[in-house]
Amino acid sequence: MYEYIQPFFSNLESMAAELQGGKTRQIRIGASTIVLRDHLPELLQSVRKKFPNLKIGLREGHQAELEGLLQREELDWR
């Protein structure tokens, strides 16, 4: 499980810098049900406090499906 979610959490600093620079107004995140349910709510609440106008899209899926969405640039987390 860690190998699956590690890229997401390791990219938080660069995403925060991008958000603070005002470049990103929307972010599309893909993850498994467990990650979306157990790990993201607290993080997303914090992000929403800092960036109230940010639109956050969540997409549930299995790793292979999410990788395909990343390749087609339908998700932003890489």
PDB file of C-alpha atoms in Angstrom:
ATOM      1  CA  MET A   1       0.000   0.000   0.000  1.00  0.00           C
ATOM      2  CA  TYR A   2       2.802   2.417   0.880  1.00  0.00           C
ATOM      3  CA  GLU A   3       4.354   2.071  -2.578  1.00  0.00           C
ATOM      4  CA  TYR A   4       1.009   3.002  -4.099  1.00  0.00           C
ATOM      5  CA  ILE A   5       0.405   6.172  -2.045  1.00  0.00           C
ATOM      6  CA  GLN A   6       4.020   7.272  -1.573  1.00  0.00           C
ATOM      7  CA  PRO A   7       4.206   9.235  -4.875  1.00  0.00           C
ATOM      8  CA  PHE A   8       1.148  11.230  -3.847  1.00  0.00           C
ATOM      9  CA  PHE A   9       2.525  12.218  -0.462  1.00  0.00           C
ATOM     10  CA  SER A  10       6.048  12.854  -1.764  1.00  0.00           C
ATOM     11  CA  ASN A  11       4.695  15.425  -4.244  1.00  0.00           C
ATOM     12  CA  LEU A  12       2.832  17.582  -1.707  1.00  0.00           C
ATOM     13  CA  GLU A  13       5.510  20.261  -1.372  1.00  0.00           C
ATOM     14  CA  SER A  14       5.769  20.913  -5.097  1.00  0.00           C
ATOM     15  CA  MET A  15       1.987  20.980  -5.428  1.00  0.00           C
ATOM     16  CA  ALA A  16       1.734  23.442  -2.525  1.00  0.00           C
ATOM     17  CA  ALA A  17       4.285  25.703  -4.200  1.00  0.00           C
ATOM     18  CA  GLU A  18       2.308  25.573  -7.437  1.00  0.00           C
ATOM     19  CA  LEU A  19      -0.918  26.387  -5.603  1.00  0.00           C
ATOM     20  CA  GLN A  20       0.655  29.285  -3.739  1.00  0.00           C
ATOM     21  CA  GLY A  21       1.970  30.673  -6.998  1.00  0.00           C
ATOM     22  CA  GLY A  22      -1.601  30.962  -8.225  1.00  0.00           C
ATOM     23  CA  LYS A  23      -1.046  28.790 -11.292  1.00  0.00           C
ATOM     24  CA  THR A  24      -3.438  26.021 -10.325  1.00  0.00           C
ATOM     25  CA  ARG A  25      -7.129  26.617  -9.715  1.00  0.00           C
ATOM     26  CA  GLN A  26      -8.187  23.001 -10.011  1.00  0.00           C
ATOM     27  CA  ILE A  27      -6.572  19.753  -9.011  1.00  0.00           C
ATOM     28  CA  ARG A  28      -7.653  16.258 -10.018  1.00  0.00           C
ATOM     29  CA  ILE A  29      -6.602  13.460  -7.684  1.00  0.00           C
ATOM     30  CA  GLY A  30      -6.947   9.745  -8.292  1.00  0.00           C
ATOM     31  CA  ALA A  31      -6.575   7.127  -5.586  1.00  0.00           C
ATOM     32  CA  SER A  32      -7.938   3.893  -4.196  1.00  0.00           C
ATOM     33  CA  THR A  33     -11.055   3.831  -2.053  1.00  0.00           C
ATOM     34  CA  ILE A  34      -8.991   3.370   1.098  1.00  0.00           C
ATOM     35  CA  VAL A  35      -6.757   6.358   0.368  1.00  0.00           C
ATOM     36  CA  LEU A  36      -9.720   8.557  -0.525  1.00  0.00           C
ATOM     37  CA  ARG A  37     -11.648   7.499   2.568  1.00  0.00           C
ATOM     38  CA  ASP A  38      -8.926   7.173   5.210  1.00  0.00           C
ATOM     39  CA  HIS A  39      -6.076   9.477   4.229  1.00  0.00           C
ATOM     40  CA  LEU A  40      -7.315  12.387   2.151  1.00  0.00           C
ATOM     41  CA  PRO A  41     -10.168  13.992   4.140  1.00  0.00           C
ATOM     42  CA  GLU A  42      -7.940  15.630   6.759  1.00  0.00           C
ATOM     43  CA  LEU A  43      -5.404  16.734   4.159  1.00  0.00           C
ATOM     44  CA  LEU A  44      -8.104  18.165   1.892  1.00  0.00           C
ATOM     45  CA  GLN A  45      -9.655  20.118   4.770  1.00  0.00           C
ATOM     46  CA  SER A  46      -6.301  21.762   5.366  1.00  0.00           C
ATOM     47  CA  VAL A  47      -5.878  22.532   1.664  1.00  0.00           C
ATOM     48  CA  ARG A  48      -9.388  24.029   1.464  1.00  0.00           C
ATOM     49  CA  LYS A  49      -8.611  26.367   4.368  1.00  0.00           C
ATOM     50  CA  LYS A  50      -5.536  27.699   2.593  1.00  0.00           C
ATOM     51  CA  PHE A  51      -7.076  27.733  -0.900  1.00  0.00           C
ATOM     52  CA  PRO A  52     -10.861  28.189  -0.582  1.00  0.00           C
ATOM     53  CA  ASN A  53     -11.369  28.756  -4.334  1.00  0.00           C
ATOM     54  CA  LEU A  54      -9.504  25.619  -5.371  1.00  0.00           C
ATOM     55  CA  LYS A  55     -11.651  23.007  -7.082  1.00  0.00           C
ATOM     56  CA  ILE A  56     -10.704  19.475  -6.101  1.00  0.00           C
ATOM     57  CA  GLY A  57     -11.762  16.526  -8.219  1.00  0.00           C
ATOM     58  CA  LEU A  58     -11.439  13.027  -6.804  1.00  0.00           C
ATOM     59  CA  ARG A  59     -11.367   9.885  -8.908  1.00  0.00           C
ATOM     60  CA  GLU A  60     -11.501   6.403  -7.445  1.00  0.00           C
ATOM     61  CA  GLY A  61      -9.767   3.568  -9.236  1.00  0.00           C
ATOM     62  CA  HIS A  62      -7.246   0.775  -9.296  1.00  0.00           C
ATOM     63  CA  GLN A  63      -3.583   1.473  -9.960  1.00  0.00           C
ATOM     64  CA  ALA A  64      -3.593   0.477 -13.641  1.00  0.00           C
ATOM     65  CA  GLU A  65      -6.657   2.600 -14.340  1.00  0.00           C
ATOM     66  CA  LEU A  66      -5.229   5.611 -12.503  1.00  0.00           C
ATOM     67  CA  GLU A  67      -1.914   5.292 -14.334  1.00  0.00           C
ATOM     68  CA  GLY A  68      -3.831   5.423 -17.616  1.00  0.00           C
ATOM     69  CA  LEU A  69      -5.627   8.566 -16.470  1.00  0.00           C
ATOM     70  CA  LEU A  70      -2.288  10.153 -15.596  1.00  0.00           C
ATOM     71  CA  GLN A  71      -0.874   9.290 -18.995  1.00  0.00           C
ATOM     72  CA  ARG A  72      -3.913  10.853 -20.682  1.00  0.00           C
ATOM     73  CA  GLU A  73      -3.487  13.884 -18.381  1.00  0.00           C
ATOM     74  CA  GLU A  74      -6.936  13.371 -16.856  1.00  0.00           C
ATOM     75  CA  LEU A  75      -5.349  13.480 -13.387  1.00  0.00           C
ATOM     76  CA  ASP A  76      -2.827  15.968 -12.024  1.00  0.00           C
ATOM     77  CA  TRP A  77      -0.929  13.931  -9.451  1.00  0.00           C
ATOM     78  CA  ARG A  78       2.121  12.386 -10.967  1.00  0.00           C
TER      79      ARG A  78
END
